[in-house]
XYZ file of N, CA and C in Angstrom:
216
model
N -5.699 -203.472 -73.337
C -4.575 -204.402 -73.238
C -3.300 -203.590 -72.985
N -2.396 -204.311 -72.359
C -1.072 -203.757 -72.091
C -0.334 -203.599 -73.396
N 0.570 -202.592 -73.489
C 1.324 -202.442 -74.709
C 2.238 -203.598 -75.037
N 2.776 -204.231 -74.021
C 3.663 -205.432 -74.246
C 2.836 -206.552 -74.838
N 1.637 -206.746 -74.431
C 0.743 -207.820 -74.918
C 0.431 -207.520 -76.409
N 0.081 -206.287 -76.654
C -0.218 -205.969 -78.035
C 0.959 -206.136 -79.002
N 2.186 -205.732 -78.458
C 3.398 -205.848 -79.236
C 3.670 -207.287 -79.485
N 3.470 -208.147 -78.517
C 3.714 -209.640 -78.793
C 2.717 -210.185 -79.784
N 1.533 -209.706 -79.867
C 0.587 -210.182 -80.797
C 0.988 -209.743 -82.264
N 1.522 -208.550 -82.292
C 1.962 -208.052 -83.624
C 3.191 -208.761 -84.174
N 4.197 -208.920 -83.325
C 5.447 -209.482 -83.819
C 5.532 -210.991 -83.599
N 4.639 -211.578 -82.884
C 4.622 -212.975 -82.602
C 5.528 -213.333 -81.448
N 5.161 -214.465 -80.845
C 5.973 -214.901 -79.662
C 6.877 -216.006 -80.114
N 8.015 -216.115 -79.456
C 8.948 -217.198 -79.688
C 9.572 -217.613 -78.367
N 10.262 -218.747 -78.408
C 10.864 -219.222 -77.233
C 12.142 -218.546 -76.883
N 12.633 -217.708 -77.834
C 13.880 -216.992 -77.653
C 13.694 -215.529 -77.959
N 14.606 -214.651 -77.611
C 14.495 -213.219 -77.937
C 14.473 -213.139 -79.466
N 14.050 -211.973 -79.920
C 13.942 -211.711 -81.343
C 14.477 -210.275 -81.698
N 15.293 -210.176 -82.721
C 15.703 -208.846 -83.118
C 14.815 -208.397 -84.358
N 14.231 -207.202 -84.193
C 13.275 -206.766 -85.229
C 13.646 -205.342 -85.595
N 13.602 -205.106 -86.930
C 13.720 -203.754 -87.471
C 12.372 -203.381 -88.060
N 11.935 -202.143 -87.685
C 10.604 -201.703 -88.164
C 10.863 -200.328 -88.894
N 9.879 -199.975 -89.767
C 9.970 -198.655 -90.327
C 9.170 -197.687 -89.545
N 9.062 -196.454 -89.923
C 8.442 -195.459 -89.098
C 6.925 -195.714 -88.918
N 6.324 -196.551 -89.722
C 4.943 -196.884 -89.627
C 4.698 -198.116 -88.680
N 5.763 -198.659 -88.175
C 5.689 -199.807 -87.256
C 5.581 -201.103 -88.007
N 5.817 -201.113 -89.340
C 5.813 -202.361 -90.131
C 7.182 -203.010 -89.951
N 7.113 -204.342 -89.848
C 8.309 -205.144 -89.686
C 9.045 -205.262 -91.023
N 10.326 -204.830 -90.998
C 11.162 -204.971 -92.175
C 11.927 -206.285 -92.220
N 12.559 -206.559 -91.100
C 13.355 -207.801 -90.993
C 13.216 -208.252 -89.517
N 13.092 -209.525 -89.427
C 13.017 -210.204 -88.101
C 13.873 -211.422 -87.996
N 14.694 -211.489 -86.894
C 15.520 -212.651 -86.674
C 15.343 -213.224 -85.252
N 15.093 -214.511 -85.173
C 15.046 -215.093 -83.831
C 16.345 -215.291 -83.235
N 16.510 -215.267 -81.921
C 17.747 -215.584 -81.267
C 18.371 -214.384 -80.583
N 19.420 -214.637 -79.890
C 20.147 -213.636 -79.212
C 20.960 -212.820 -80.210
N 21.283 -211.534 -79.887
C 21.973 -210.640 -80.823
C 23.373 -211.160 -81.158
N 24.056 -211.917 -80.270
C 25.356 -212.412 -80.649
C 25.355 -213.484 -81.676
N 24.165 -214.099 -81.920
C 24.065 -215.075 -83.008
C 23.902 -214.368 -84.332
N 23.683 -213.053 -84.347
C 23.511 -212.274 -85.567
C 24.799 -211.613 -85.940
N 25.863 -211.746 -85.165
C 27.079 -210.928 -85.490
C 27.567 -211.163 -86.880
N 27.427 -212.268 -87.461
C 27.891 -212.514 -88.864
C 27.018 -211.836 -89.891
N 25.809 -211.469 -89.559
C 24.917 -210.852 -90.614
C 24.517 -209.435 -90.199
N 24.849 -208.954 -89.027
C 24.385 -207.685 -88.563
C 24.871 -206.541 -89.402
N 26.049 -206.506 -89.868
C 26.591 -205.464 -90.737
C 25.806 -205.398 -92.019
N 25.552 -206.604 -92.575
C 24.744 -206.607 -93.827
C 23.314 -206.062 -93.564
N 22.806 -206.479 -92.412
C 21.412 -206.078 -92.115
C 21.379 -204.540 -91.888
N 22.281 -203.956 -91.266
C 22.306 -202.483 -91.073
C 22.389 -201.768 -92.468
N 23.229 -202.310 -93.293
C 23.373 -201.723 -94.697
C 22.108 -201.890 -95.430
N 21.453 -202.974 -95.301
C 20.174 -203.213 -95.964
C 19.119 -202.183 -95.545
N 19.134 -201.885 -94.247
C 18.112 -200.915 -93.677
C 18.554 -199.494 -94.159
N 19.812 -199.125 -93.997
C 20.293 -197.814 -94.367
C 20.129 -197.463 -95.824
N 20.315 -198.493 -96.702
C 20.190 -198.203 -98.142
C 18.725 -198.331 -98.599
N 17.797 -198.685 -97.694
C 16.356 -198.773 -97.951
C 16.077 -199.842 -99.009
N 16.761 -200.896 -99.087
C 16.432 -201.953 -100.111
C 15.084 -202.549 -99.852
N 14.583 -202.494 -98.626
C 13.258 -203.018 -98.330
C 12.162 -202.241 -99.083
N 12.461 -200.961 -99.361
C 11.518 -200.105 -100.123
C 11.339 -200.590 -101.512
N 12.352 -201.291 -102.056
C 12.290 -201.850 -103.444
C 11.914 -203.293 -103.398
N 11.347 -203.755 -102.238
C 10.877 -205.135 -102.086
C 11.929 -206.181 -102.372
N 13.138 -205.843 -102.004
C 14.274 -206.817 -102.131
C 14.363 -207.599 -100.779
N 14.194 -208.873 -100.864
C 14.307 -209.662 -99.609
C 15.698 -209.574 -98.997
N 15.847 -209.561 -97.713
C 17.134 -209.415 -97.091
C 18.055 -210.491 -97.555
N 17.624 -211.718 -97.604
C 18.477 -212.837 -98.021
C 19.064 -212.623 -99.468
N 18.293 -212.020 -100.340
C 18.754 -211.753 -101.668
C 19.823 -210.617 -101.640
N 19.560 -209.628 -100.822
C 20.553 -208.509 -100.674
C 21.864 -209.046 -100.034
N 21.708 -209.974 -99.088
C 22.861 -210.478 -98.440
C 23.799 -211.287 -99.416
N 23.262 -211.841 -100.437
C 24.037 -212.629 -101.379
C 24.743 -211.689 -102.380
N 24.089 -210.563 -102.750
C 24.635 -209.719 -103.791
C 25.220 -208.414 -103.214
N 24.783 -207.978 -102.057
C 25.096 -206.700 -101.447
C 24.668 -205.499 -102.385
N 23.595 -205.795 -103.227
C 23.022 -204.758 -104.120
C 21.498 -204.740 -103.947
N 20.960 -203.597 -104.226
C 19.461 -203.396 -104.143
C 18.861 -203.709 -105.509
N 19.187 -204.826 -106.109
C 18.592 -205.168 -107.387
C 18.050 -206.564 -107.340
N 16.985 -206.809 -108.038
C 16.417 -208.171 -108.070
C 17.189 -208.977 -109.057
């Protein structure tokens, strides 16, 4: 199979573009449908979530976004 085909199967298809952050193992950490300009209000929080590795503590992004802390 083509790489793009395999990638679509892994991340799923949608009617619009999707922004995806993955770890070094190729596992999806966070996925948002839509164009990047629709993410402008959450993108800073999303980058901080990734940089602080809150996903390694199994903290959902939406929880992090409310508290800005890596605690449950």
